Coordinates of C-alpha atoms in Angstrom, one line a residue:
X1 CA -134.6 -32.0 29.3
X2 CA -133.9 -29.1 27.1
X3 CA -132.9 -29.7 23.4
X4 CA -129.4 -28.9 24.4
X5 CA -129.4 -31.7 26.9
X6 CA -131.0 -34.3 24.3
X7 CA -128.4 -33.6 21.6
X8 CA -125.6 -33.9 24.0
X9 CA -127.5 -37.3 25.1
X10 CA -127.5 -38.3 21.6
X11 CA -124.0 -37.6 20.6
X12 CA -122.7 -39.0 24.6
X13 CA -125.0 -42.4 23.2
X14 CA -123.2 -41.9 19.0
X15 CA -119.5 -42.1 21.1
X16 CA -120.6 -45.2 22.7
X17 CA -122.5 -47.6 21.2
X18 CA -121.4 -50.6 20.0
X19 CA -121.5 -51.4 16.1
X20 CA -121.7 -54.5 14.5
X21 CA -120.8 -54.8 11.0
X22 CA -120.2 -58.3 10.0
X23 CA -122.8 -60.8 8.2
X24 CA -125.3 -62.7 9.8
X25 CA -125.6 -66.6 8.2
X26 CA -127.0 -69.6 9.7
X27 CA -127.2 -68.1 13.2
X28 CA -124.0 -66.6 13.8
X29 CA -122.2 -63.2 12.6
X30 CA -119.2 -63.8 10.3
X31 CA -116.9 -62.0 7.7
X32 CA -116.8 -62.3 4.2
X33 CA -114.8 -65.3 3.5
X34 CA -112.6 -62.8 1.0
X35 CA -112.0 -60.6 4.1
X36 CA -113.0 -57.7 2.3
X37 CA -114.9 -54.9 4.0
X38 CA -116.2 -51.1 2.9
X39 CA -116.2 -48.3 5.6
X40 CA -119.6 -47.6 6.7
X41 CA -119.8 -43.0 6.4
X42 CA -121.9 -41.7 8.8
X43 CA -123.3 -38.9 6.5
X44 CA -123.7 -36.1 10.0
X45 CA -119.5 -35.3 9.6
X46 CA -118.3 -37.9 7.1
X47 CA -116.7 -39.8 10.1
X48 CA -116.5 -43.4 9.9
X49 CA -118.5 -45.3 12.0
X50 CA -117.5 -49.2 11.1
X51 CA -116.2 -51.7 8.5
X52 CA -119.2 -53.7 7.0
X53 CA -118.2 -57.0 5.7
X54 CA -118.3 -56.8 1.9
X55 CA -120.4 -60.2 1.0
X56 CA -120.5 -61.4 -2.3
X57 CA -121.8 -64.5 -4.4
X58 CA -120.0 -67.0 -2.1
X59 CA -121.9 -65.7 1.2
X60 CA -125.3 -65.8 -1.0
X61 CA -125.0 -68.7 -1.8
X62 CA -124.2 -69.6 2.0
X63 CA -127.4 -67.6 3.4
X64 CA -129.4 -69.4 0.5
X65 CA -128.3 -72.8 1.5
X66 CA -128.9 -71.9 5.3
X67 CA -132.7 -70.3 4.5
X68 CA -132.9 -73.6 2.4
X69 CA -132.0 -76.1 5.0
X70 CA -133.9 -74.6 8.0
X71 CA -137.0 -75.0 5.5
X72 CA -136.9 -78.0 4.5
X73 CA -136.5 -79.0 7.9
X74 CA -139.4 -77.5 8.9
X75 CA -138.1 -75.3 12.3
X76 CA -139.8 -72.5 11.4
X77 CA -142.5 -73.2 8.3
X78 CA -144.2 -76.5 10.7
X79 CA -144.7 -74.8 13.7
X80 CA -148.1 -73.8 14.0
X81 CA -149.5 -69.7 12.6
X82 CA -150.1 -68.8 16.8
X83 CA -146.1 -70.1 17.4
X84 CA -145.2 -67.9 15.0
X85 CA -147.1 -65.0 16.3
X86 CA -145.7 -65.4 19.9
X87 CA -141.8 -65.9 18.8
X88 CA -142.9 -62.5 15.9
X89 CA -144.3 -60.7 19.0
X90 CA -141.1 -61.4 21.4
X91 CA -139.0 -60.0 18.7
X92 CA -141.1 -56.9 18.5
X93 CA -141.4 -56.5 22.4
X94 CA -137.2 -56.6 22.1
X95 CA -137.1 -53.8 19.3
X96 CA -138.7 -51.6 21.3
X97 CA -136.5 -52.6 24.4
X98 CA -133.7 -51.5 22.0
X99 CA -135.4 -48.7 20.6
X100 CA -132.9 -46.1 20.9
X101 CA -129.7 -47.8 20.0
X102 CA -132.0 -48.6 17.1
X103 CA -132.8 -45.2 16.4
X104 CA -129.1 -44.2 16.9
X105 CA -128.2 -46.4 14.8
X106 CA -130.2 -45.5 11.9
X107 CA -129.3 -41.8 12.4
X108 CA -125.9 -41.8 12.2
X109 CA -126.2 -44.0 9.3
X110 CA -128.2 -42.8 7.4
X111 CA -128.8 -38.8 8.3
X112 CA -132.5 -38.7 9.0
X113 CA -133.1 -36.4 12.3
X114 CA -133.3 -38.4 15.4
X115 CA -136.7 -37.8 16.0
X116 CA -138.0 -38.8 13.0
X117 CA -135.6 -42.3 13.7
X118 CA -137.5 -42.9 17.0
X119 CA -141.0 -41.3 16.5
X120 CA -141.5 -42.8 12.6
X121 CA -139.0 -45.5 11.8
X122 CA -138.7 -47.2 15.0
X123 CA -142.8 -46.8 15.4
X124 CA -143.6 -48.2 12.1
X125 CA -141.2 -51.1 12.3
X126 CA -143.0 -52.3 15.7
X127 CA -146.8 -51.4 14.1
X128 CA -146.0 -53.7 10.9
X129 CA -144.4 -56.4 12.8
X130 CA -147.3 -56.2 15.7
X131 CA -149.9 -55.9 12.9
X132 CA -148.5 -58.5 10.5
X133 CA -148.1 -61.2 13.5
X134 CA -151.2 -60.5 15.2
X135 CA -153.0 -60.8 11.9
X136 CA -151.3 -64.3 10.4
X137 CA -153.6 -67.2 12.6
X138 CA -157.1 -65.4 11.3
X139 CA -156.1 -65.8 7.6
X140 CA -158.4 -68.7 6.6
X141 CA -158.1 -70.5 3.8
X142 CA -161.1 -72.2 1.9
X143 CA -163.7 -74.6 1.0
X144 CA -164.7 -74.9 -2.7
X145 CA -168.3 -75.4 -3.5
X146 CA -168.2 -79.3 -5.0
X147 CA -170.7 -81.9 -5.7
X148 CA -171.4 -84.7 -2.6
X149 CA -168.3 -87.1 -3.2
X150 CA -165.8 -84.2 -3.8
X151 CA -164.1 -82.1 -1.8
X152 CA -161.8 -79.1 -2.6
X153 CA -159.8 -77.4 -0.7
X154 CA -157.7 -74.2 -1.4
X155 CA -154.8 -73.7 1.4
X156 CA -151.7 -71.5 1.3
X157 CA -148.4 -73.2 1.2
X158 CA -145.1 -70.9 2.3
X159 CA -143.3 -69.8 -1.1
X160 CA -139.9 -71.1 0.3
X161 CA -136.7 -69.2 0.5
X162 CA -137.2 -65.0 0.6
X163 CA -134.3 -62.7 -0.7
X164 CA -135.7 -59.1 0.1
X165 CA -133.1 -56.2 -1.3
X166 CA -134.0 -52.8 0.8
X167 CA -133.4 -49.2 0.2
X168 CA -131.5 -46.9 2.1
X169 CA -133.8 -44.2 2.8
X170 CA -136.1 -46.2 5.6
X171 CA -133.8 -49.2 6.1
X172 CA -135.5 -50.8 9.7
X173 CA -139.5 -49.9 8.4
X174 CA -138.7 -50.9 4.7
X175 CA -136.7 -54.3 6.4
X176 CA -139.9 -55.2 8.4
X177 CA -142.6 -54.9 5.5
X178 CA -140.9 -57.3 4.1
X179 CA -139.4 -59.0 6.8
X180 CA -142.8 -59.1 9.5
X181 CA -145.3 -60.8 6.4
X182 CA -142.1 -63.2 4.6
X183 CA -141.8 -64.3 7.9
X184 CA -145.5 -64.4 9.2
X185 CA -146.1 -67.0 6.6
X186 CA -143.3 -69.6 7.6
X187 CA -140.9 -68.5 4.4
X188 CA -137.1 -68.7 5.4
X189 CA -135.1 -65.1 4.1
X190 CA -132.0 -63.6 3.3
X191 CA -132.2 -59.9 3.8
X192 CA -129.6 -57.8 1.4
X193 CA -129.7 -54.2 3.4
X194 CA -128.3 -51.1 1.3
X195 CA -124.5 -50.6 1.6
X196 CA -125.5 -46.9 2.1
X197 CA -127.3 -48.0 5.6
X198 CA -126.4 -52.0 6.3
X199 CA -126.8 -51.4 10.5
X200 CA -130.2 -51.6 12.0
X201 CA -130.8 -54.9 9.5
X202 CA -127.4 -56.5 10.7
X203 CA -128.5 -55.4 14.6
X204 CA -132.0 -56.9 14.0
X205 CA -130.6 -60.5 13.2
X206 CA -129.4 -60.6 16.9
X207 CA -132.6 -59.5 18.6
X208 CA -134.2 -61.8 15.9
X209 CA -132.2 -64.8 17.0
X210 CA -133.0 -64.4 21.1
X211 CA -136.4 -63.7 20.4
X212 CA -136.4 -67.7 19.1
X213 CA -136.1 -67.6 15.4
X214 CA -134.5 -70.4 14.7
X215 CA -131.2 -70.2 13.2
X216 CA -131.0 -70.5 9.1
X217 CA -134.5 -68.7 9.2
X218 CA -133.2 -64.9 9.0
X219 CA -130.1 -64.0 7.6
X220 CA -128.7 -60.7 6.8
X221 CA -125.9 -59.8 4.2
X222 CA -124.9 -56.7 4.0
X223 CA -122.5 -55.9 0.7
X224 CA -120.8 -53.0 -0.9
X225 CA -122.2 -52.9 -4.9
X226 CA -124.4 -55.1 -6.9
X227 CA -122.5 -58.5 -6.6
X228 CA -124.8 -60.2 -3.8
X229 CA -128.1 -58.6 -5.1
X230 CA -127.2 -60.0 -8.6
X231 CA -126.3 -63.6 -7.4
X232 CA -130.1 -63.7 -5.0
X233 CA -131.7 -62.7 -7.8
X234 CA -129.7 -65.3 -10.4
X235 CA -129.6 -68.4 -7.8
X236 CA -132.4 -70.7 -8.0
X237 CA -132.6 -71.7 -4.7
X238 CA -134.7 -68.5 -3.7
X239 CA -138.3 -69.0 -4.8
X240 CA -139.2 -65.2 -4.0
X241 CA -137.6 -62.2 -5.0
X242 CA -139.0 -58.9 -3.3
X243 CA -137.3 -55.3 -3.8
X244 CA -137.9 -51.6 -2.8
X245 CA -135.7 -49.1 -4.8
X246 CA -135.6 -47.7 -8.2
X247 CA -137.2 -48.7 -11.4
X248 CA -134.0 -49.3 -13.0
X249 CA -132.8 -51.9 -10.6
X250 CA -136.0 -53.2 -10.3
X251 CA -136.3 -54.0 -14.1
X252 CA -133.0 -55.6 -14.8
X253 CA -133.7 -58.0 -10.9
X254 CA -136.7 -59.4 -13.5
X255 CA -134.7 -60.3 -16.2
X256 CA -132.6 -62.1 -14.1
X257 CA -135.2 -63.8 -12.3
X258 CA -136.3 -64.4 -16.0
X259 CA -133.3 -65.6 -17.3
X260 CA -132.7 -68.2 -14.0
X261 CA -135.8 -70.2 -12.5
X262 CA -138.4 -67.4 -13.1
X263 CA -139.3 -66.6 -9.1
X264 CA -141.6 -64.3 -8.5
X265 CA -140.6 -60.9 -8.2
X266 CA -142.4 -57.9 -6.7
X267 CA -141.1 -54.8 -6.7
X268 CA -141.5 -51.3 -5.2
X269 CA -139.9 -49.1 -7.6
X270 CA -139.7 -45.2 -8.1
X271 CA -142.3 -42.2 -7.8
X272 CA -143.0 -38.5 -9.0
X273 CA -145.8 -38.4 -7.2
X274 CA -148.3 -35.4 -8.0
X275 CA -150.0 -33.0 -5.4
X276 CA -152.9 -31.2 -6.6
X277 CA -154.6 -28.1 -5.1
X278 CA -157.5 -27.0 -6.6
X279 CA -159.1 -23.5 -5.8
X280 CA -161.7 -25.0 -3.3
X281 CA -159.4 -27.0 -1.3
X282 CA -160.8 -26.8 2.2
X283 CA -158.0 -25.5 4.0
X284 CA -155.4 -23.7 2.1
X285 CA -153.2 -23.0 4.8
X286 CA -153.2 -26.8 5.5
X287 CA -152.5 -27.7 2.3
X288 CA -149.7 -25.7 2.0
X289 CA -147.8 -27.1 5.5
X290 CA -148.9 -30.3 4.0
X291 CA -147.0 -29.7 0.7
X292 CA -143.7 -28.4 2.3
X293 CA -143.7 -31.4 4.4
X294 CA -144.7 -33.9 1.5
X295 CA -141.1 -32.5 -0.3
X296 CA -138.9 -32.2 2.8
X297 CA -139.9 -35.0 5.2
X298 CA -136.5 -37.6 5.3
X299 CA -134.8 -34.8 3.3
X300 CA -137.2 -35.7 0.3
X301 CA -135.5 -38.9 0.1
X302 CA -138.6 -40.8 0.0
X303 CA -140.1 -42.7 -2.6
X304 CA -144.1 -41.1 -2.4
X305 CA -142.4 -37.7 -2.0
X306 CA -144.9 -35.1 -3.0
X307 CA -142.0 -33.7 -5.7
X308 CA -144.6 -32.4 -8.2
X309 CA -146.8 -29.8 -7.3
X310 CA -149.8 -29.1 -9.5
X311 CA -151.9 -25.7 -8.1
X312 CA -154.8 -23.8 -9.6
X313 CA -154.2 -20.9 -11.6
X314 CA -156.4 -18.6 -9.4
X315 CA -155.0 -19.4 -6.1
X316 CA -150.9 -20.0 -7.2
X317 CA -149.2 -17.2 -6.5
X318 CA -150.9 -16.8 -3.1
X319 CA -150.3 -20.6 -2.9
X320 CA -146.6 -20.0 -3.6
X321 CA -146.2 -17.2 -1.1
X322 CA -147.3 -19.3 1.9
X323 CA -145.1 -21.9 0.8
X324 CA -141.9 -20.1 0.5
X325 CA -143.2 -19.0 3.8
X326 CA -143.5 -22.5 5.6
X327 CA -139.9 -23.7 3.5
X328 CA -138.7 -21.4 6.4
X329 CA -140.1 -24.4 9.0
X330 CA -138.0 -26.7 7.4
X331 CA -134.0 -26.2 8.1
X332 CA -131.5 -28.4 7.8
X333 CA -129.5 -29.3 11.0
X334 CA -127.3 -31.9 13.1
X335 CA -129.6 -35.1 13.0
X336 CA -128.7 -35.8 15.9
X337 CA -130.5 -32.6 17.4
X338 CA -134.1 -33.7 18.4
X339 CA -135.7 -30.1 17.3
X340 CA -133.8 -30.6 13.8
X341 CA -136.3 -30.9 11.0
X342 CA -134.0 -32.1 8.0
X343 CA -131.5 -33.8 8.2
X344 CA -128.4 -34.6 6.0
X345 CA -128.6 -36.3 2.4
X346 CA -127.1 -40.3 3.0
X347 CA -123.9 -39.6 1.2
X348 CA -122.3 -37.2 -1.0
X349 CA -123.2 -39.1 -4.8
X350 CA -127.1 -38.1 -3.4
X351 CA -126.2 -34.8 -2.5
X352 CA -124.1 -34.4 -6.0
X353 CA -127.3 -35.9 -7.4
X354 CA -129.8 -33.3 -5.8
X355 CA -127.5 -30.5 -6.8
X356 CA -127.0 -31.1 -9.8
X357 CA -131.2 -31.1 -10.3
X358 CA -131.4 -27.8 -9.2
X359 CA -128.7 -26.8 -11.9
X360 CA -130.7 -28.5 -14.4
X361 CA -134.0 -26.8 -13.3
X362 CA -132.6 -23.5 -13.9
X363 CA -131.1 -24.7 -16.9
X364 CA -134.4 -25.6 -18.7
X365 CA -136.4 -22.1 -17.9
X366 CA -137.5 -23.0 -14.6
X367 CA -137.4 -20.3 -11.3
X368 CA -135.8 -20.9 -8.3
X369 CA -137.8 -19.4 -5.8
X370 CA -135.5 -20.5 -3.0
X371 CA -133.2 -22.7 -1.2
X372 CA -131.1 -25.0 -3.5
X373 CA -127.6 -24.7 -1.9
X374 CA -125.5 -27.1 -0.3
X375 CA -125.1 -26.1 3.5
X376 CA -122.2 -26.2 5.9
X377 CA -124.3 -27.3 8.9
X378 CA -121.2 -30.0 10.3
X379 CA -117.8 -30.3 9.0
X380 CA -118.0 -32.9 6.1
X381 CA -121.2 -33.6 6.1
X382 CA -123.6 -33.6 3.3
X383 CA -126.7 -31.1 3.6
X384 CA -129.0 -29.4 0.9
X385 CA -131.7 -26.6 1.8
X386 CA -134.2 -27.8 0.4
X387 CA -135.7 -26.3 -2.8
X388 CA -138.7 -24.6 -4.2
X389 CA -139.0 -24.1 -8.6
X390 CA -142.2 -22.2 -9.6
X391 CA -142.7 -22.0 -13.9
X392 CA -142.0 -25.6 -14.5
X393 CA -143.5 -27.5 -17.2
X394 CA -144.1 -31.4 -17.5
X395 CA -141.8 -32.1 -19.8
X396 CA -138.5 -30.6 -17.9
X397 CA -136.3 -33.1 -16.2
X398 CA -137.1 -31.9 -12.7
X399 CA -140.9 -32.8 -13.2
X400 CA -140.4 -36.2 -14.2
X401 CA -137.2 -37.8 -13.2
X402 CA -137.0 -38.8 -9.7
X403 CA -134.4 -36.7 -7.7
X404 CA -135.1 -37.9 -4.3
X405 CA -134.3 -35.0 -2.6
X406 CA -136.2 -31.7 -1.5
X407 CA -136.6 -30.6 -4.9
X408 CA -140.6 -29.0 -5.5
X409 CA -141.2 -28.5 -8.7
X410 CA -144.4 -26.1 -9.4
X411 CA -146.9 -26.7 -12.2
X412 CA -150.0 -24.7 -12.5
X413 CA -153.3 -25.8 -14.2
X414 CA -156.4 -24.3 -14.9
X415 CA -159.3 -27.0 -14.8
X416 CA -160.1 -30.7 -13.6
X417 CA -158.9 -32.5 -17.0
X418 CA -155.7 -30.1 -17.4
X419 CA -154.8 -31.5 -13.7
X420 CA -155.4 -34.9 -14.0
X421 CA -153.7 -34.9 -17.7
X422 CA -150.1 -33.5 -16.3
X423 CA -150.9 -36.0 -12.9
X424 CA -151.1 -39.3 -15.3
X425 CA -148.5 -38.0 -17.3
X426 CA -145.6 -39.8 -15.7
X427 CA -144.1 -43.3 -16.5
X428 CA -144.6 -43.8 -12.4
X429 CA -148.0 -44.0 -10.6
X430 CA -146.7 -44.6 -7.1
X431 CA -148.5 -42.3 -5.1
X432 CA -150.9 -38.9 -5.2
X433 CA -152.6 -36.2 -3.1
X434 CA -155.7 -34.1 -3.9
X435 CA -157.5 -31.0 -1.9
X436 CA -160.9 -29.9 -2.9
X437 CA -164.0 -29.5 -0.4
X438 CA -165.9 -31.1 -3.5
X439 CA -166.9 -34.1 -3.2
X440 CA -167.9 -35.7 -6.1
X441 CA -164.8 -34.1 -7.7
X442 CA -162.8 -36.2 -4.7
X443 CA -163.9 -38.9 -5.9
X444 CA -164.1 -38.4 -9.4
X445 CA -160.5 -37.8 -9.5
X446 CA -159.3 -40.1 -7.2
X447 CA -160.4 -42.9 -9.6
X448 CA -158.8 -41.0 -12.4
X449 CA -155.2 -40.9 -10.8
X450 CA -152.9 -43.5 -11.8
X451 CA -151.7 -44.3 -8.6
X452 CA -151.3 -47.1 -6.1
X453 CA -151.9 -44.8 -3.2
X454 CA -154.5 -41.4 -3.3
X455 CA -155.0 -39.4 -0.4
X456 CA -157.7 -36.7 -0.3
X457 CA -157.3 -33.2 1.5
X458 CA -154.0 -35.2 3.0
X459 CA -150.7 -36.3 2.2
X460 CA -149.2 -39.4 3.1
X461 CA -152.4 -41.5 4.8
X462 CA -152.9 -44.9 5.5
X463 CA -151.5 -47.4 7.7
X464 CA -150.9 -51.0 7.9
X465 CA -154.8 -51.5 7.5
X466 CA -154.3 -50.2 3.8
X467 CA -152.2 -52.0 1.0
X468 CA -149.0 -49.7 -0.5
X469 CA -147.8 -50.3 -4.0
X470 CA -148.0 -48.5 -7.5
X471 CA -148.9 -48.8 -10.6
X472 CA -147.1 -48.5 -13.9
X473 CA -143.1 -48.9 -13.4
X474 CA -143.3 -47.9 -10.4
X475 CA -143.4 -51.5 -9.4
X476 CA -146.1 -54.7 -9.0
X477 CA -147.6 -56.4 -5.6
X478 CA -148.2 -54.8 -2.8
X479 CA -146.5 -54.8 0.9
X480 CA -148.9 -53.5 4.4
X481 CA -152.2 -55.2 4.9
X482 CA -153.4 -58.8 4.2
X483 CA -152.9 -58.3 0.6
X484 CA -149.2 -58.6 1.2
X485 CA -149.3 -61.7 2.1
X486 CA -150.1 -62.7 -1.3
X487 CA -146.5 -62.6 -2.2
X488 CA -145.0 -64.5 0.4
X489 CA -147.8 -67.8 -0.6
X490 CA -148.4 -70.2 -3.0
X491 CA -152.2 -71.0 -3.5
X492 CA -152.8 -75.1 -3.8
X493 CA -155.6 -76.5 -5.1
X494 CA -156.2 -80.1 -3.5
X495 CA -159.3 -82.1 -4.7
X496 CA -160.2 -85.8 -2.8
X497 CA -163.3 -87.6 -3.9
X498 CA -165.0 -89.5 -1.4

């Protein structure tokens, strides 16, 4: 099919797709008790996709009660790991069978290109679920070394009820990074998607039920504002709270949890990642393309976005010239067109925030090399041309604060010591990249970078086998890999006298 035919296909699909907007509690969709709803607005063109139930404290209480009852009953927790694995694989198969509908909902709801929704979000969701499901009957408990008349066992118990609050930028994928390990280890879950992009989470609830996940084990609570998240953070029957989002919200959730039942709080929070290009980078053209992708992909709405580009002085002029050319391939367009590389910002609030930082960068003395303007792609849509700032210093707001949009700050450095000082001079420590042909430098710099993920001669590497999370105010705990399972289990030591 041609691009135009593909665009027509997705536009036609968008006109006919059935969209569910109600909460899912104890195995059924239901309205908020208050009857309150909010409009789910597509950033593509500003049209109202549906009305979504605005869950509140009442819904949080009912969802937690359903999760607690299902956990205590053992209907899910007492299944063998092999049984849970089989059901989770059926869940993955249903996601795959409905992948086009899920991808469309993601694009309509959040504004990302349909090609990314299919190729990145759906595929990543499937990989996270299948990888975790495959792992659960291969995680063994332990026997301690004891004297002849003692038996020491170290076992993992499910934590119980998990509340998960996930962001709007990768709604389905971030949800699955929490759901897969939480469910795999036998917990019951209450998931709160962002009000900016709740649709795929609501759809996943029905698919999970069809796969055989018992009622009450997975509950979905869309809600407007912070009332649902606060209710879950304060709830005494929630044992663990997992969160991905801003550092400011993470801190508030930790305070709420500490003031109530001291539930475990695991947070993947903000980032302001440094991408360091040394003069001896093995392939400057490849580094240029990666630097462009690192800030433009997903409209820059990525926690690990390479928003600080550190370039060594003696190659900086050449690199910036090449970078400006590379940015020409990242032009916002209709997200339903598979040829589009950048879609719409998630809403007008986010668009205005990005445009505000563009103004702030110029006011602080940085030089706007290209981009930074609002574009009229579709009527009432939210589109911003990716921007490059040069002559940036690390004390400027555009270099220190998380913009969450396609705004790149280029900072020059003289040597390795200065590059490390600039990169680590941040409250965040989520990710970093470095480009060099010097093997010793690669090891040396990677070791000294204060970041949870470091990518060498690439940006955004890794897969489900690698843990993901941050240092400093980028959070605690890890998603992905076997390390993620630690967040959803309690270790128990049992000693028997023989």
